[in-house]
Amino acid sequence: MKFGTKAIHAGIDPDPSTGAIMTPIYQTSTYVQEAPGINKGYEYARTKNPTRTVLETNLAALENGKHCISYASGLAAMDAILKLYKPGDEIIATNDLYGGSYRLLTKIFGLVGLKGTFVNMTDASELTSAITENTKLIWVETPTNPMLSIVDIQAISEIAHSKGVKVCVDNTFSSPYLQTPLDLGADIVMHSATKYINGHSDVINGCVITNDDTVADRLRFIQNAAGAVPGPMDCFLVLRGIKTLHLRVERSCQNAEKIASFLKDHPAVSKVYYPGFKDHPNHDIAAKQMRMFGGMVSFDLHANSFETTEKVLSNTHLFSLAESLGGVESLIGHPATMTHASIPKEDRLKVGLTDSLIRLSIGVEDVEDLIEDLRMALAMVDA
Ligand code: P1T
């Protein structure tokens, strides 16, 4: 079955009690049992909920995985994965990643003895030399947030597996439509489903998908024991969003390509980060492992000052100044003060995340209008 068909049909059957074509929102905390130990597969909603089960079945199919566990947020999903490990274990993560992921690894799990190391994984040899006998997991974001570097999932998985280390890919920026990391050798894939998967900026949600039975069992145990479950209404909304995932992502990617080209030719812009450009340092890997090049574009300004950047950020009208990404509407963001403020400035600068870097999440509007909006805002810089 191809992706669009799976998005609409995988795991989705008419409701057995009424025939409702749309998965009902099972807004219940518990289920009546016929007798002690005799039930219909559902006992208490922290453990399982039918709306959540349908979402999990659908997401597992989209990522070509066997198991999916759905969470209350992307960071709750990451939190559960990190709870698979114990004090003294080391996690090696990409040196460019979402600020909240960095914060969770260093400022929460760091306190209980998990060691986070950050490495430029676009150079696979850097990873090889960073792996120690305590390394248990490689945490890959690709494309990275916000510099849009691309990590070769297959190459990293081969290196990790040769040393008995597992690989988790945060697939948020790609969505399963563009890239399926389990097919490339990764052991675990996670998402902030808040982004492309839901796609309508009205839900916070996350998920983990794996083919590893032991990992899945342990994650289900952790979820039931610790409780980071999504509500049924949120699961319903994410399911509804998924039905158009392929259409939305395709349009975002087409728009992003045109916007990246417009920015590249603009005199106020010093650099555009977009993996679809042939001269992007990791373009070939992107072309190999992604279906299209994504809907995210970052760029820097010649002016290289926060004051000038602020002028652009506050003068767009269609691009809304907001955190998040992957919705139908376009967003403009300032990573240094918004999504990546929790990363120390010297670490941000090492990967090129300057105070003048601007990040765009390109929506599905008409691209001519989006370009005009950026043209007007950038004119404020020239003036
Ligand atoms: O917000 P939440 O659903 O908890 O997901 C966290 C998360 C995890 N991984 C990546 C790659 C992310 O980008 C995020 C959230 N990111 C933003 C809010 C942002 O604007 O970048």
CSV table of C-alpha atoms and ligand atoms in Angstrom, one decimal:
chain,number,residue,atom,x,y,z
A,1,MET,CA,0.0,0.0,0.0
A,2,LYS,CA,1.3,3.4,-0.9
A,3,PHE,CA,1.7,6.3,1.6
A,4,GLY,CA,-1.4,8.3,0.8
A,5,THR,CA,-3.6,5.2,1.0
A,6,LYS,CA,-2.0,4.2,4.3
A,7,ALA,CA,-2.5,7.7,5.7
A,8,ILE,CA,-6.2,7.4,5.1
A,9,HIS,CA,-6.9,3.7,5.7
A,10,ALA,CA,-4.1,2.0,7.8
A,11,GLY,CA,-5.7,0.8,11.1
A,12,ILE,CA,-8.9,2.6,10.5
A,13,ASP,CA,-12.0,0.5,10.4
A,14,PRO,CA,-15.6,1.6,10.9
A,15,ASP,CA,-16.5,1.7,14.6
A,16,PRO,CA,-17.7,-1.8,15.6
A,17,SER,CA,-20.6,-0.5,17.7
A,18,THR,CA,-22.1,2.0,15.3
A,19,GLY,CA,-20.4,1.9,11.9
A,20,ALA,CA,-19.1,5.5,12.3
A,21,ILE,CA,-16.6,6.0,9.6
A,22,MET,CA,-14.5,8.4,11.7
A,23,THR,CA,-12.8,6.9,14.7
A,24,PRO,CA,-14.9,8.0,17.8
A,25,ILE,CA,-13.3,10.0,20.6
A,26,TYR,CA,-13.5,7.5,23.5
A,27,GLN,CA,-13.7,10.1,26.2
A,28,THR,CA,-13.5,7.7,29.1
A,29,SER,CA,-11.1,7.1,32.0
A,30,THR,CA,-12.1,3.5,32.7
A,31,TYR,CA,-14.0,0.5,31.2
A,32,VAL,CA,-16.6,-1.7,32.9
A,33,GLN,CA,-15.4,-5.3,33.4
A,34,GLU,CA,-17.7,-8.3,33.2
A,35,ALA,CA,-15.9,-9.9,36.1
A,36,PRO,CA,-12.5,-9.5,37.7
A,37,GLY,CA,-9.9,-10.1,34.9
A,38,ILE,CA,-12.6,-10.4,32.2
A,39,ASN,CA,-12.7,-7.3,29.9
A,40,LYS,CA,-12.7,-6.3,26.3
A,41,GLY,CA,-9.0,-5.5,26.2
A,42,TYR,CA,-9.3,-2.2,27.9
A,43,GLU,CA,-9.1,-1.7,31.7
A,44,TYR,CA,-8.0,1.8,32.5
A,45,ALA,CA,-7.3,4.7,30.0
A,46,ARG,CA,-3.8,5.4,31.2
A,47,THR,CA,-2.9,2.0,29.9
A,48,LYS,CA,-5.0,2.0,26.7
A,49,ASN,CA,-7.7,3.9,24.9
A,50,PRO,CA,-9.3,2.9,21.6
A,51,THR,CA,-8.8,6.3,19.9
A,52,ARG,CA,-5.2,6.1,20.8
A,53,THR,CA,-4.9,2.5,19.6
A,54,VAL,CA,-6.1,3.5,16.2
A,55,LEU,CA,-3.7,6.4,16.0
A,56,GLU,CA,-0.8,4.2,17.1
A,57,THR,CA,-1.7,1.5,14.5
A,58,ASN,CA,-1.9,4.2,11.8
A,59,LEU,CA,1.5,5.8,12.7
A,60,ALA,CA,3.3,2.5,12.9
A,61,ALA,CA,2.1,1.8,9.3
A,62,LEU,CA,3.3,5.2,8.1
A,63,GLU,CA,6.8,4.6,9.6
A,64,ASN,CA,6.9,1.0,8.3
A,65,GLY,CA,7.2,-0.1,12.0
A,66,LYS,CA,5.7,-2.8,14.1
A,67,HIS,CA,4.9,-0.9,17.3
A,68,CYS,CA,3.9,2.7,18.1
A,69,ILE,CA,3.4,4.4,21.4
A,70,SER,CA,1.7,7.8,21.4
A,71,TYR,CA,2.5,10.5,23.9
A,72,ALA,CA,1.2,13.8,25.3
A,73,SER,CA,4.0,15.7,23.5
A,74,GLY,CA,7.2,15.2,21.5
A,75,LEU,CA,9.3,15.8,24.6
A,76,ALA,CA,7.2,13.3,26.6
A,77,ALA,CA,8.2,10.8,23.8
A,78,MET,CA,11.8,11.7,24.2
A,79,ASP,CA,11.5,11.5,28.0
A,80,ALA,CA,10.2,8.0,27.8
A,81,ILE,CA,13.1,6.9,25.4
A,82,LEU,CA,15.7,8.4,27.7
A,83,LYS,CA,14.1,6.5,30.7
A,84,LEU,CA,15.2,3.3,28.9
A,85,TYR,CA,18.7,4.1,30.2
A,86,LYS,CA,20.5,4.3,33.6
A,87,PRO,CA,23.0,6.5,35.3
A,88,GLY,CA,26.5,6.2,33.7
A,89,ASP,CA,25.0,5.5,30.2
A,90,GLU,CA,26.0,7.9,27.5
A,91,ILE,CA,23.8,9.3,24.7
A,92,ILE,CA,25.5,11.0,21.7
A,93,ALA,CA,23.2,13.5,20.0
A,94,THR,CA,23.6,15.7,17.0
A,95,ASN,CA,25.2,19.0,17.9
A,96,ASP,CA,22.4,20.9,16.2
A,97,LEU,CA,19.0,20.0,17.7
A,98,TYR,CA,15.8,21.4,19.1
A,99,GLY,CA,16.6,23.5,22.2
A,100,GLY,CA,14.0,21.6,24.3
A,101,SER,CA,15.6,18.2,23.4
A,102,TYR,CA,19.0,19.6,24.5
A,103,ARG,CA,17.4,20.9,27.7
A,104,LEU,CA,15.8,17.6,28.5
A,105,LEU,CA,19.0,15.6,28.0
A,106,THR,CA,21.3,17.9,29.8
A,107,LYS,CA,19.2,19.6,32.5
A,108,ILE,CA,16.9,16.8,33.5
A,109,PHE,CA,18.6,13.5,32.6
A,110,GLY,CA,22.0,15.0,33.2
A,111,LEU,CA,21.0,15.4,36.9
A,112,VAL,CA,20.4,11.7,37.3
A,113,GLY,CA,23.7,10.6,35.7
A,114,LEU,CA,22.9,10.2,32.0
A,115,LYS,CA,25.7,11.8,30.0
A,116,GLY,CA,24.9,13.7,26.8
A,117,THR,CA,27.6,14.4,24.2
A,118,PHE,CA,27.0,16.5,21.2
A,119,VAL,CA,28.7,15.7,17.9
A,120,ASN,CA,28.6,16.9,14.3
A,121,MET,CA,27.1,13.8,12.7
A,122,THR,CA,27.3,15.1,9.1
A,123,ASP,CA,30.9,13.8,9.5
A,124,ALA,CA,30.5,10.1,10.4
A,125,SER,CA,34.1,9.8,11.5
A,126,GLU,CA,33.4,12.3,14.4
A,127,LEU,CA,30.8,9.8,15.6
A,128,THR,CA,33.1,6.8,15.5
A,129,SER,CA,35.6,8.6,17.7
A,130,ALA,CA,33.0,9.8,20.2
A,131,ILE,CA,31.5,6.3,20.9
A,132,THR,CA,32.8,4.9,24.2
A,133,GLU,CA,32.0,1.6,26.0
A,134,ASN,CA,29.3,3.5,27.9
A,135,THR,CA,27.5,4.8,24.8
A,136,LYS,CA,24.1,3.3,24.6
A,137,LEU,CA,22.2,5.5,22.1
A,138,ILE,CA,22.8,7.8,19.2
A,139,TRP,CA,20.2,10.6,19.0
A,140,VAL,CA,19.9,11.9,15.4
A,141,GLU,CA,17.9,14.8,14.3
A,142,THR,CA,17.7,15.2,10.5
A,143,PRO,CA,17.2,17.7,9.0
A,144,THR,CA,18.6,19.4,12.1
A,145,ASN,CA,16.7,22.2,13.9
A,146,PRO,CA,17.4,24.9,12.9
A,147,MET,CA,20.4,24.7,10.6
A,148,LEU,CA,18.9,22.0,8.3
A,149,SER,CA,22.0,19.9,8.1
A,150,ILE,CA,21.4,16.3,6.9
A,151,VAL,CA,22.7,13.2,8.7
A,152,ASP,CA,23.2,10.0,6.8
A,153,ILE,CA,20.9,7.7,8.8
A,154,GLN,CA,22.1,4.5,7.1
A,155,ALA,CA,25.8,5.3,7.6
A,156,ILE,CA,25.3,6.3,11.3
A,157,SER,CA,23.2,3.2,11.9
A,158,GLU,CA,26.0,1.0,10.5
A,159,ILE,CA,28.6,2.6,12.7
A,160,ALA,CA,26.4,2.4,15.8
A,161,HIS,CA,25.4,-1.2,15.3
A,162,SER,CA,29.0,-2.2,14.7
A,163,LYS,CA,29.6,-1.1,18.3
A,164,GLY,CA,26.4,-2.5,19.7
A,165,VAL,CA,24.7,0.9,20.1
A,166,LYS,CA,21.1,1.7,19.1
A,167,VAL,CA,20.0,4.7,17.0
A,168,CYS,CA,17.0,6.9,17.5
A,169,VAL,CA,15.9,9.4,14.8
A,170,ASP,CA,13.8,12.4,15.6
A,171,ASN,CA,11.9,12.5,12.3
A,172,THR,CA,9.9,15.6,13.2
A,173,PHE,CA,11.3,17.9,10.4
A,174,SER,CA,10.8,15.3,7.7
A,175,SER,CA,7.6,13.6,8.6
A,176,PRO,CA,7.2,9.9,7.6
A,177,TYR,CA,6.1,11.1,4.1
A,178,LEU,CA,9.6,12.3,3.3
A,179,GLN,CA,11.7,9.8,5.2
A,180,THR,CA,11.3,6.4,7.0
A,181,PRO,CA,14.3,5.9,9.3
A,182,LEU,CA,13.5,2.3,10.3
A,183,ASP,CA,14.0,1.4,6.6
A,184,LEU,CA,17.4,3.0,6.8
A,185,GLY,CA,18.6,1.0,9.8
A,186,ALA,CA,17.5,3.1,12.8
A,187,ASP,CA,16.1,1.2,15.8
A,188,ILE,CA,13.7,3.8,17.1
A,189,VAL,CA,12.0,6.8,15.4
A,190,MET,CA,10.2,9.5,17.3
A,191,HIS,CA,8.2,12.6,16.4
A,192,SER,CA,6.8,15.7,17.8
A,193,ALA,CA,3.4,15.0,16.1
A,194,THR,CA,2.6,18.5,17.1
A,195,LYS,CA,4.2,19.5,13.8
A,196,TYR,CA,3.7,18.0,10.3
A,197,ILE,CA,1.9,14.8,11.5
A,198,ASN,CA,-1.0,16.8,13.0
A,199,GLY,CA,-0.3,19.8,10.8
A,200,HIS,CA,-3.0,22.2,12.0
A,201,SER,CA,-1.3,23.9,15.0
A,202,ASP,CA,-4.1,22.8,17.4
A,203,VAL,CA,-2.5,19.9,19.3
A,204,ILE,CA,0.6,19.0,21.3
A,205,ASN,CA,1.4,15.3,20.7
A,206,GLY,CA,4.3,12.9,20.2
A,207,CYS,CA,5.0,9.3,19.2
A,208,VAL,CA,7.7,6.6,19.2
A,209,ILE,CA,7.8,3.8,16.6
A,210,THR,CA,10.1,0.7,16.6
A,211,ASN,CA,10.4,-2.8,15.3
A,212,ASP,CA,12.2,-3.9,18.5
A,213,ASP,CA,9.8,-5.9,20.7
A,214,THR,CA,11.9,-5.4,23.9
A,215,VAL,CA,12.1,-1.6,23.5
A,216,ALA,CA,8.4,-1.4,22.7
A,217,ASP,CA,7.4,-3.5,25.8
A,218,ARG,CA,9.7,-1.4,28.1
A,219,LEU,CA,8.2,1.9,26.6
A,220,ARG,CA,4.7,0.6,27.2
A,221,PHE,CA,5.7,-0.3,30.8
A,222,ILE,CA,7.2,3.2,31.3
A,223,GLN,CA,4.2,4.9,29.8
A,224,ASN,CA,1.8,3.0,32.1
A,225,ALA,CA,4.0,3.6,35.1
A,226,ALA,CA,4.8,7.2,34.5
A,227,GLY,CA,1.6,8.3,32.7
A,228,ALA,CA,2.6,10.6,29.8
A,229,VAL,CA,-0.5,9.7,27.8
A,230,PRO,CA,-2.3,11.9,25.2
A,231,GLY,CA,-6.0,12.5,25.6
A,232,PRO,CA,-8.5,10.9,23.2
A,233,MET,CA,-9.5,14.2,21.7
A,234,ASP,CA,-5.9,15.0,20.8
A,235,CYS,CA,-5.6,11.5,19.2
A,236,PHE,CA,-8.7,12.1,17.2
A,237,LEU,CA,-7.3,15.5,15.9
A,238,VAL,CA,-4.0,14.0,15.0
A,239,LEU,CA,-5.7,11.2,13.1
A,240,ARG,CA,-7.7,13.8,11.2
A,241,GLY,CA,-4.6,15.7,10.4
A,242,ILE,CA,-2.8,12.6,9.1
A,243,LYS,CA,-5.4,12.1,6.4
A,244,THR,CA,-3.9,15.0,4.4
A,245,LEU,CA,-0.3,14.6,5.6
A,246,HIS,CA,1.1,13.7,2.1
A,247,LEU,CA,-0.8,16.5,0.4
A,248,ARG,CA,0.3,19.1,3.0
A,249,VAL,CA,3.9,18.1,3.1
A,250,GLU,CA,4.2,18.0,-0.7
A,251,ARG,CA,2.8,21.5,-1.0
A,252,SER,CA,5.1,22.8,1.8
A,253,CYS,CA,8.1,21.3,0.0
A,254,GLN,CA,7.2,22.9,-3.3
A,255,ASN,CA,6.6,26.3,-1.7
A,256,ALA,CA,9.9,26.0,0.3
A,257,GLU,CA,11.9,25.3,-2.9
A,258,LYS,CA,10.6,28.6,-4.4
A,259,ILE,CA,11.1,30.6,-1.3
A,260,ALA,CA,14.6,29.3,-0.8
A,261,SER,CA,15.5,30.4,-4.3
A,262,PHE,CA,13.9,33.8,-3.8
A,263,LEU,CA,15.9,34.3,-0.6
A,264,LYS,CA,19.2,33.2,-2.2
A,265,ASP,CA,18.9,36.0,-4.7
A,266,HIS,CA,17.9,38.7,-2.2
A,267,PRO,CA,20.6,41.3,-1.5
A,268,ALA,CA,19.9,41.5,2.2
A,269,VAL,CA,20.3,37.8,2.7
A,270,SER,CA,23.9,36.5,3.3
A,271,LYS,CA,23.1,32.7,3.5
A,272,VAL,CA,20.2,30.4,3.0
A,273,TYR,CA,20.1,27.0,4.6
A,274,TYR,CA,18.0,24.6,2.5
A,275,PRO,CA,19.0,21.0,1.7
A,276,GLY,CA,17.3,21.2,-1.7
A,277,PHE,CA,20.1,23.4,-3.0
A,278,LYS,CA,22.7,21.4,-5.1
A,279,ASP,CA,25.5,23.3,-3.2
A,280,HIS,CA,24.1,22.4,0.3
A,281,PRO,CA,26.9,20.4,1.8
A,282,ASN,CA,24.7,17.4,2.5
A,283,HIS,CA,22.5,17.7,-0.6
A,284,ASP,CA,23.4,14.2,-1.9
A,285,ILE,CA,22.4,12.5,1.3
A,286,ALA,CA,19.1,14.4,1.4
A,287,ALA,CA,18.4,13.3,-2.2
A,288,LYS,CA,19.2,9.7,-1.2
A,289,GLN,CA,17.2,9.4,2.0
A,290,MET,CA,14.3,11.9,1.6
A,291,ARG,CA,11.5,12.0,-1.0
A,292,MET,CA,11.6,15.8,-1.2
A,293,PHE,CA,13.7,18.4,0.7
A,294,GLY,CA,11.3,19.5,3.4
A,295,GLY,CA,9.3,22.6,4.2
A,296,MET,CA,11.8,24.4,6.4
A,297,VAL,CA,14.2,27.2,5.3
A,298,SER,CA,16.6,29.1,7.5
A,299,PHE,CA,18.5,32.2,6.5
A,300,ASP,CA,20.9,34.8,7.8
A,301,LEU,CA,21.2,38.5,7.1
A,302,HIS,CA,24.2,40.5,5.9
A,303,ALA,CA,23.4,43.0,8.7
A,304,ASN,CA,24.1,40.3,11.2
A,305,SER,CA,22.5,42.2,14.1
A,306,PHE,CA,19.5,41.5,16.3
A,307,GLU,CA,18.0,45.0,15.6
A,308,THR,CA,17.9,44.4,11.9
A,309,THR,CA,16.6,40.9,12.3
A,310,GLU,CA,13.8,42.1,14.5
A,311,LYS,CA,12.7,44.4,11.7
A,312,VAL,CA,12.1,41.4,9.4
A,313,LEU,CA,10.5,39.4,12.2
A,314,SER,CA,8.0,42.1,13.0
A,315,ASN,CA,7.1,43.1,9.5
A,316,THR,CA,5.7,40.0,7.9
A,317,HIS,CA,1.9,39.7,7.8
A,318,LEU,CA,1.3,36.2,6.4
A,319,PHE,CA,4.2,34.6,8.2
A,320,SER,CA,3.3,34.7,11.9
A,321,LEU,CA,6.0,35.2,14.5
A,322,ALA,CA,5.7,32.0,16.6
A,323,GLU,CA,7.4,28.9,17.8
A,324,SER,CA,6.5,25.5,16.2
A,325,LEU,CA,6.4,24.4,12.6
A,326,GLY,CA,4.7,22.0,10.2
A,327,GLY,CA,1.3,23.6,10.2
A,328,VAL,CA,-0.7,24.7,7.2
A,329,GLU,CA,0.1,28.3,8.0
A,330,SER,CA,3.6,29.7,7.5
A,331,LEU,CA,5.5,30.8,10.6
A,332,ILE,CA,8.6,32.9,11.1
A,333,GLY,CA,10.9,32.3,14.1
A,334,HIS,CA,14.0,33.6,15.8
A,335,PRO,CA,15.8,30.5,17.1
A,336,ALA,CA,18.3,32.4,19.3
A,337,THR,CA,15.6,33.9,21.5
A,338,MET,CA,12.8,31.4,20.9
A,339,THR,CA,13.2,27.7,20.2
A,340,HIS,CA,17.0,27.5,21.0
A,341,ALA,CA,17.3,30.0,23.8
A,342,SER,CA,18.1,27.1,26.3
A,343,ILE,CA,21.3,26.3,24.4
A,344,PRO,CA,24.4,28.3,25.5
A,345,LYS,CA,25.3,31.0,23.0
A,346,GLU,CA,28.9,29.7,22.4
A,347,ASP,CA,27.4,26.3,21.4
A,348,ARG,CA,24.8,27.9,19.2
A,349,LEU,CA,27.5,29.9,17.4
A,350,LYS,CA,29.6,26.8,16.8
A,351,VAL,CA,26.9,25.5,14.4
A,352,GLY,CA,26.2,28.8,12.8
A,353,LEU,CA,23.1,29.7,14.9
A,354,THR,CA,23.7,33.4,15.0
A,355,ASP,CA,21.5,36.1,16.6
A,356,SER,CA,20.4,37.1,13.1
A,357,LEU,CA,19.4,33.6,11.9
A,358,ILE,CA,15.7,33.4,10.9
A,359,ARG,CA,13.8,30.2,10.6
A,360,LEU,CA,10.8,29.7,8.3
A,361,SER,CA,8.2,27.0,8.5
A,362,ILE,CA,6.6,27.2,5.0
A,363,GLY,CA,2.9,26.4,5.0
A,364,VAL,CA,0.5,25.5,2.1
A,365,GLU,CA,-0.6,29.0,1.1
A,366,ASP,CA,-0.1,30.4,-2.4
A,367,VAL,CA,3.6,30.8,-2.7
A,368,GLU,CA,3.4,34.1,-4.6
A,369,ASP,CA,1.7,35.7,-1.6
A,370,LEU,CA,4.3,34.2,0.8
A,371,ILE,CA,7.2,35.6,-1.4
A,372,GLU,CA,5.6,39.0,-1.5
A,373,ASP,CA,5.2,39.0,2.3
A,374,LEU,CA,9.0,38.3,2.7
A,375,ARG,CA,9.9,40.8,0.0
A,376,MET,CA,8.0,43.6,1.9
A,377,ALA,CA,9.6,42.6,5.3
A,378,LEU,CA,13.1,42.4,3.8
A,379,ALA,CA,12.6,45.8,2.2
A,380,MET,CA,12.6,47.2,5.8
A,381,VAL,CA,16.2,46.0,6.1
A,382,ASP,CA,17.4,47.7,2.9
A,383,ALA,CA,15.8,51.0,3.9
B,1,P1T,O1,6.8,20.5,21.4
B,1,P1T,P1,6.8,19.0,21.5
B,1,P1T,O2,5.6,18.3,20.8
B,1,P1T,O3,7.0,18.5,22.9
B,1,P1T,O4,8.1,18.5,20.6
B,1,P1T,C1,9.4,18.8,20.9
B,1,P1T,C2,10.3,18.8,19.7
B,1,P1T,C3,11.0,17.6,19.5
B,1,P1T,N1,11.8,17.5,18.4
B,1,P1T,C4,11.9,18.5,17.5
B,1,P1T,C5,12.8,18.3,16.3
B,1,P1T,C6,11.2,19.7,17.6
B,1,P1T,O5,11.3,20.6,16.7
B,1,P1T,C7,10.3,19.8,18.8
B,1,P1T,C8,9.6,21.1,19.0
B,1,P1T,N2,10.0,22.2,18.3
B,1,P1T,C9,9.5,23.4,18.3
B,1,P1T,C10,8.5,23.8,19.1
B,1,P1T,C11,10.1,24.4,17.4
B,1,P1T,O6,9.6,25.4,17.1
B,1,P1T,O7,11.2,24.0,16.9
